[in-house]
Amino acid sequence: MNKQISRRNLIKLLGISGASIPLTGLINSKEINLIKNSKESIPIKLSSNENPYGPSEKVRDAIVSAFDEVCRYPYSEPYNRISKLEKKIAKREGVDPGMVLVTGGSNEGLRATGRLFGIEKKEIIACKPTYLALMTYAKEFDCKINWVPLDKELKYDLNEMKNRISDKTSMIFICNPNNPTGTILDSNALENFCLNISKKTCVFVDEAYYDYSINDGYPTMTKLVRKGHNIIVSRTFSKVYGLAGLRIGYLISNKERISQLKKCTMAGTNILASHAAINAYDDKEFFNYSLNKNNQGLNFLYSLFEDLGLEYKKSYTNFVFFKSGHHIDKVQDFMKKKNILVGRAFPPYFNWCRISTGKMEDLEKFSIALKDFYKT
Ligand SMILES: Cc1ncc(COP(=O)(O)O)c(C=O)c1O
């Protein structure tokens, strides 16, 4: 059979579901149109801060070679790669392996922490808007959230957070760099804050986007965990490493805290994710490639917003927060009609919009659509 026009190969090539098309025999022109149309209807997704370049070739190969292990539980020997990954992370971060907990995406780590602190029914202090997973989960256990507005530069307001600490406070949550604003805190200010505040209460630092700021010399707060301070750091393989769909991330804290958090996890990660993460962690080439592509995307978006005279925040992540000047519902509806998905509403910044970097061809389509938006 001619390989180029077999149904199986064409469907594979186009990367779509062939559920409605039998997989054997040759493709006819009607079916080619059907495939093309279903490909076109997949929206351009600039809404969830994923890395569309992932996973790397090395990681793809590792996943394929590990495929037969899918019938095994990921935590039992000799198939346990999670402990191996925890050891690798511990070595790079300069901590004991018992201070690392690999989770099902960092979301599972955020939720486990939300549960552990939530059941104390005390108070978590966090800024808004930010990434909500930990606080949303803690609220389910009747924990109160003391919301602090971001400062004028749309950064975490460390002074105000400090002012609000009381004997009811069980945790301070910081997302750095912050989602949705993309802003980063001054490293000395953050370090001093963590050093002082962790003497009074636990400080959680969500570093999901830390990798994007690595070349700017921003420090991770794991350096304070290493010195024994009361701090929890979360990280993820979903962003620069491009593994969002596999669900793997991790927490770093002191041993006692990590063993408490381990009891609060639910599903954990899976065997393919553990193989993928081990290989991704050592794949420097792809890491740098992703950072370069992301910088290209950021610069493209900065120029677009400057051309249109729109205010935006310099980003240390893979997305940009810009002031559209229109309610986000209107921007989202307009973009949806152009088959483009943008970030959700982030109250109280209803006139702002968060856009992920994505591939250049997707950003070009977004650029055309945004220019059209201001023409209408
Ligand atoms: C700040 C922040 N933390 C954590 C997460 C969760 O990521 P994951 O569960 O994929 O590790 C995200 C996802 O976008 C995020 O933006």
PDB file of N, CA and C in Angstrom, residues 61-114:
ATOM      1  N   ASP A  61      11.497   9.376  23.229  1.00  0.00           N
ATOM      2  CA  ASP A  61      12.110   8.044  23.146  1.00  0.00           C
ATOM      3  C   ASP A  61      12.011   7.316  24.488  1.00  0.00           C
ATOM      4  N   ALA A  62      12.244   8.070  25.572  1.00  0.00           N
ATOM      5  CA  ALA A  62      12.187   7.448  26.904  1.00  0.00           C
ATOM      6  C   ALA A  62      10.770   6.953  27.199  1.00  0.00           C
ATOM      7  N   ILE A  63       9.777   7.719  26.786  1.00  0.00           N
ATOM      8  CA  ILE A  63       8.379   7.318  27.042  1.00  0.00           C
ATOM      9  C   ILE A  63       8.052   6.044  26.248  1.00  0.00           C
ATOM     10  N   VAL A  64       8.475   6.032  24.981  1.00  0.00           N
ATOM     11  CA  VAL A  64       8.186   4.870  24.135  1.00  0.00           C
ATOM     12  C   VAL A  64       8.888   3.621  24.701  1.00  0.00           C
ATOM     13  N   SER A  65      10.164   3.779  25.112  1.00  0.00           N
ATOM     14  CA  SER A  65      10.867   2.582  25.638  1.00  0.00           C
ATOM     15  C   SER A  65      10.259   2.100  26.947  1.00  0.00           C
ATOM     16  N   ALA A  66       9.646   3.012  27.703  1.00  0.00           N
ATOM     17  CA  ALA A  66       9.083   2.609  29.006  1.00  0.00           C
ATOM     18  C   ALA A  66       7.652   2.088  28.875  1.00  0.00           C
ATOM     19  N   PHE A  67       7.133   2.100  27.654  1.00  0.00           N
ATOM     20  CA  PHE A  67       5.702   1.834  27.474  1.00  0.00           C
ATOM     21  C   PHE A  67       5.242   0.507  28.094  1.00  0.00           C
ATOM     22  N   ASP A  68       6.060  -0.525  27.962  1.00  0.00           N
ATOM     23  CA  ASP A  68       5.664  -1.837  28.491  1.00  0.00           C
ATOM     24  C   ASP A  68       5.578  -1.861  30.016  1.00  0.00           C
ATOM     25  N   GLU A  69       6.125  -0.854  30.655  1.00  0.00           N
ATOM     26  CA  GLU A  69       6.070  -0.803  32.129  1.00  0.00           C
ATOM     27  C   GLU A  69       4.734  -0.225  32.630  1.00  0.00           C
ATOM     28  N   VAL A  70       3.882   0.175  31.690  1.00  0.00           N
ATOM     29  CA  VAL A  70       2.609   0.782  32.076  1.00  0.00           C
ATOM     30  C   VAL A  70       1.751  -0.182  32.911  1.00  0.00           C
ATOM     31  N   CYS A  71       1.996  -1.479  32.775  1.00  0.00           N
ATOM     32  CA  CYS A  71       1.220  -2.453  33.563  1.00  0.00           C
ATOM     33  C   CYS A  71       1.714  -2.553  35.015  1.00  0.00           C
ATOM     34  N   ARG A  72       2.785  -1.807  35.346  1.00  0.00           N
ATOM     35  CA  ARG A  72       3.367  -1.889  36.703  1.00  0.00           C
ATOM     36  C   ARG A  72       2.985  -0.668  37.536  1.00  0.00           C
ATOM     37  N   TYR A  73       2.942  -0.849  38.858  1.00  0.00           N
ATOM     38  CA  TYR A  73       2.749   0.302  39.741  1.00  0.00           C
ATOM     39  C   TYR A  73       4.046   1.111  39.794  1.00  0.00           C
ATOM     40  N   PRO A  74       3.936   2.433  39.797  1.00  0.00           N
ATOM     41  CA  PRO A  74       5.164   3.238  39.679  1.00  0.00           C
ATOM     42  C   PRO A  74       6.008   3.309  40.948  1.00  0.00           C
ATOM     43  N   TYR A  75       5.421   2.915  42.108  1.00  0.00           N
ATOM     44  CA  TYR A  75       6.163   3.090  43.362  1.00  0.00           C
ATOM     45  C   TYR A  75       6.859   1.818  43.822  1.00  0.00           C
ATOM     46  N   SER A  76       6.670   0.675  43.065  1.00  0.00           N
ATOM     47  CA  SER A  76       7.258  -0.574  43.569  1.00  0.00           C
ATOM     48  C   SER A  76       8.494  -0.959  42.763  1.00  0.00           C
ATOM     49  N   GLU A  77       9.459  -1.534  43.459  1.00  0.00           N
ATOM     50  CA  GLU A  77      10.703  -1.974  42.811  1.00  0.00           C
ATOM     51  C   GLU A  77      10.424  -3.202  41.949  1.00  0.00           C
ATOM     52  N   PRO A  78      11.123  -3.459  40.856  1.00  0.00           N
ATOM     53  CA  PRO A  78      12.246  -2.658  40.367  1.00  0.00           C
ATOM     54  C   PRO A  78      11.828  -1.532  39.422  1.00  0.00           C
ATOM     55  N   TYR A  79      10.520  -1.178  39.421  1.00  0.00           N
ATOM     56  CA  TYR A  79      10.041  -0.186  38.436  1.00  0.00           C
ATOM     57  C   TYR A  79       9.988   1.231  38.991  1.00  0.00           C
ATOM     58  N   ASN A  80      10.347   1.359  40.257  1.00  0.00           N
ATOM     59  CA  ASN A  80      10.234   2.658  40.907  1.00  0.00           C
ATOM     60  C   ASN A  80      11.285   3.654  40.395  1.00  0.00           C
ATOM     61  N   ARG A  81      10.816   4.616  39.561  1.00  0.00           N
ATOM     62  CA  ARG A  81      11.732   5.670  39.093  1.00  0.00           C
ATOM     63  C   ARG A  81      11.502   6.966  39.871  1.00  0.00           C
ATOM     64  N   ILE A  82      10.452   6.947  40.703  1.00  0.00           N
ATOM     65  CA  ILE A  82      10.116   8.179  41.420  1.00  0.00           C
ATOM     66  C   ILE A  82      11.199   8.481  42.460  1.00  0.00           C
ATOM     67  N   SER A  83      11.655   7.418  43.165  1.00  0.00           N
ATOM     68  CA  SER A  83      12.745   7.638  44.148  1.00  0.00           C
ATOM     69  C   SER A  83      13.999   8.104  43.431  1.00  0.00           C
ATOM     70  N   LYS A  84      14.232   7.530  42.241  1.00  0.00           N
ATOM     71  CA  LYS A  84      15.423   7.936  41.476  1.00  0.00           C
ATOM     72  C   LYS A  84      15.336   9.431  41.127  1.00  0.00           C
ATOM     73  N   LEU A  85      14.154   9.845  40.694  1.00  0.00           N
ATOM     74  CA  LEU A  85      13.965  11.258  40.347  1.00  0.00           C
ATOM     75  C   LEU A  85      14.134  12.144  41.587  1.00  0.00           C
ATOM     76  N   GLU A  86      13.557  11.699  42.707  1.00  0.00           N
ATOM     77  CA  GLU A  86      13.687  12.496  43.945  1.00  0.00           C
ATOM     78  C   GLU A  86      15.169  12.656  44.318  1.00  0.00           C
ATOM     79  N   LYS A  87      15.941  11.584  44.123  1.00  0.00           N
ATOM     80  CA  LYS A  87      17.381  11.665  44.432  1.00  0.00           C
ATOM     81  C   LYS A  87      18.080  12.648  43.498  1.00  0.00           C
ATOM     82  N   LYS A  88      17.718  12.615  42.232  1.00  0.00           N
ATOM     83  CA  LYS A  88      18.325  13.525  41.240  1.00  0.00           C
ATOM     84  C   LYS A  88      18.033  14.988  41.600  1.00  0.00           C
ATOM     85  N   ILE A  89      16.761  15.238  41.924  1.00  0.00           N
ATOM     86  CA  ILE A  89      16.353  16.610  42.268  1.00  0.00           C
ATOM     87  C   ILE A  89      17.099  17.047  43.528  1.00  0.00           C
ATOM     88  N   ALA A  90      17.148  16.139  44.507  1.00  0.00           N
ATOM     89  CA  ALA A  90      17.808  16.455  45.786  1.00  0.00           C
ATOM     90  C   ALA A  90      19.269  16.820  45.550  1.00  0.00           C
ATOM     91  N   LYS A  91      19.922  16.069  44.669  1.00  0.00           N
ATOM     92  CA  LYS A  91      21.340  16.323  44.406  1.00  0.00           C
ATOM     93  C   LYS A  91      21.517  17.719  43.798  1.00  0.00           C
ATOM     94  N   ARG A  92      20.694  18.025  42.800  1.00  0.00           N
ATOM     95  CA  ARG A  92      20.834  19.337  42.142  1.00  0.00           C
ATOM     96  C   ARG A  92      20.518  20.485  43.094  1.00  0.00           C
ATOM     97  N   GLU A  93      19.560  20.268  43.986  1.00  0.00           N
ATOM     98  CA  GLU A  93      19.149  21.342  44.905  1.00  0.00           C
ATOM     99  C   GLU A  93      19.973  21.366  46.185  1.00  0.00           C
ATOM    100  N   GLY A  94      20.840  20.385  46.338  1.00  0.00           N
ATOM    101  CA  GLY A  94      21.692  20.339  47.537  1.00  0.00           C
ATOM    102  C   GLY A  94      20.933  20.023  48.814  1.00  0.00           C
ATOM    103  N   VAL A  95      19.891  19.170  48.698  1.00  0.00           N
ATOM    104  CA  VAL A  95      19.132  18.779  49.899  1.00  0.00           C
ATOM    105  C   VAL A  95      19.132  17.248  50.014  1.00  0.00           C
ATOM    106  N   ASP A  96      18.652  16.753  51.149  1.00  0.00           N
ATOM    107  CA  ASP A  96      18.540  15.317  51.361  1.00  0.00           C
ATOM    108  C   ASP A  96      17.364  14.775  50.518  1.00  0.00           C
ATOM    109  N   PRO A  97      17.454  13.551  49.957  1.00  0.00           N
ATOM    110  CA  PRO A  97      16.327  13.029  49.164  1.00  0.00           C
ATOM    111  C   PRO A  97      15.005  12.994  49.946  1.00  0.00           C
ATOM    112  N   GLY A  98      15.064  12.865  51.259  1.00  0.00           N
ATOM    113  CA  GLY A  98      13.847  12.875  52.080  1.00  0.00           C
ATOM    114  C   GLY A  98      13.190  14.238  52.145  1.00  0.00           C
ATOM    115  N   MET A  99      13.833  15.230  51.539  1.00  0.00           N
ATOM    116  CA  MET A  99      13.259  16.588  51.531  1.00  0.00           C
ATOM    117  C   MET A  99      12.552  16.891  50.205  1.00  0.00           C
ATOM    118  N   VAL A 100      12.440  15.863  49.344  1.00  0.00           N
ATOM    119  CA  VAL A 100      11.784  16.058  48.035  1.00  0.00           C
ATOM    120  C   VAL A 100      10.591  15.109  47.938  1.00  0.00           C
ATOM    121  N   LEU A 101       9.475  15.631  47.440  1.00  0.00           N
ATOM    122  CA  LEU A 101       8.299  14.781  47.213  1.00  0.00           C
ATOM    123  C   LEU A 101       7.792  15.016  45.790  1.00  0.00           C
ATOM    124  N   VAL A 102       7.884  13.960  44.962  1.00  0.00           N
ATOM    125  CA  VAL A 102       7.375  14.069  43.596  1.00  0.00           C
ATOM    126  C   VAL A 102       5.861  13.860  43.627  1.00  0.00           C
ATOM    127  N   THR A 103       5.140  14.738  42.925  1.00  0.00           N
ATOM    128  CA  THR A 103       3.664  14.717  42.977  1.00  0.00           C
ATOM    129  C   THR A 103       3.066  14.696  41.560  1.00  0.00           C
ATOM    130  N   GLY A 104       1.769  14.458  41.487  1.00  0.00           N
ATOM    131  CA  GLY A 104       1.057  14.450  40.205  1.00  0.00           C
ATOM    132  C   GLY A 104       0.829  15.878  39.736  1.00  0.00           C
ATOM    133  N   GLY A 105       1.829  16.437  39.058  1.00  0.00           N
ATOM    134  CA  GLY A 105       1.830  17.873  38.747  1.00  0.00           C
ATOM    135  C   GLY A 105       2.095  18.605  40.057  1.00  0.00           C
ATOM    136  N   SER A 106       2.541  19.870  39.973  1.00  0.00           N
ATOM    137  CA  SER A 106       2.729  20.567  41.253  1.00  0.00           C
ATOM    138  C   SER A 106       1.367  20.856  41.877  1.00  0.00           C
ATOM    139  N   ASN A 107       0.301  20.789  41.063  1.00  0.00           N
ATOM    140  CA  ASN A 107      -1.042  20.988  41.607  1.00  0.00           C
ATOM    141  C   ASN A 107      -1.339  20.027  42.753  1.00  0.00           C
ATOM    142  N   GLU A 108      -0.912  18.772  42.614  1.00  0.00           N
ATOM    143  CA  GLU A 108      -1.165  17.828  43.705  1.00  0.00           C
ATOM    144  C   GLU A 108      -0.417  18.273  44.972  1.00  0.00           C
ATOM    145  N   GLY A 109       0.806  18.791  44.783  1.00  0.00           N
ATOM    146  CA  GLY A 109       1.575  19.291  45.928  1.00  0.00           C
ATOM    147  C   GLY A 109       0.893  20.498  46.566  1.00  0.00           C
ATOM    148  N   LEU A 110       0.335  21.376  45.716  1.00  0.00           N
ATOM    149  CA  LEU A 110      -0.360  22.568  46.225  1.00  0.00           C
ATOM    150  C   LEU A 110      -1.613  22.147  47.002  1.00  0.00           C
ATOM    151  N   ARG A 111      -2.313  21.166  46.452  1.00  0.00           N
ATOM    152  CA  ARG A 111      -3.541  20.712  47.122  1.00  0.00           C
ATOM    153  C   ARG A 111      -3.230  19.989  48.422  1.00  0.00           C
ATOM    154  N   ALA A 112      -2.185  19.141  48.382  1.00  0.00           N
ATOM    155  CA  ALA A 112      -1.799  18.417  49.603  1.00  0.00           C
ATOM    156  C   ALA A 112      -1.473  19.435  50.698  1.00  0.00           C
ATOM    157  N   THR A 113      -0.775  20.510  50.329  1.00  0.00           N
ATOM    158  CA  THR A 113      -0.424  21.539  51.310  1.00  0.00           C
ATOM    159  C   THR A 113      -1.690  22.271  51.773  1.00  0.00           C
ATOM    160  N   GLY A 114      -2.578  22.548  50.837  1.00  0.00           N
ATOM    161  CA  GLY A 114      -3.852  23.203  51.177  1.00  0.00           C
ATOM    162  C   GLY A 114      -4.629  22.372  52.184  1.00  0.00           C
TER     163      GLY A 114
END
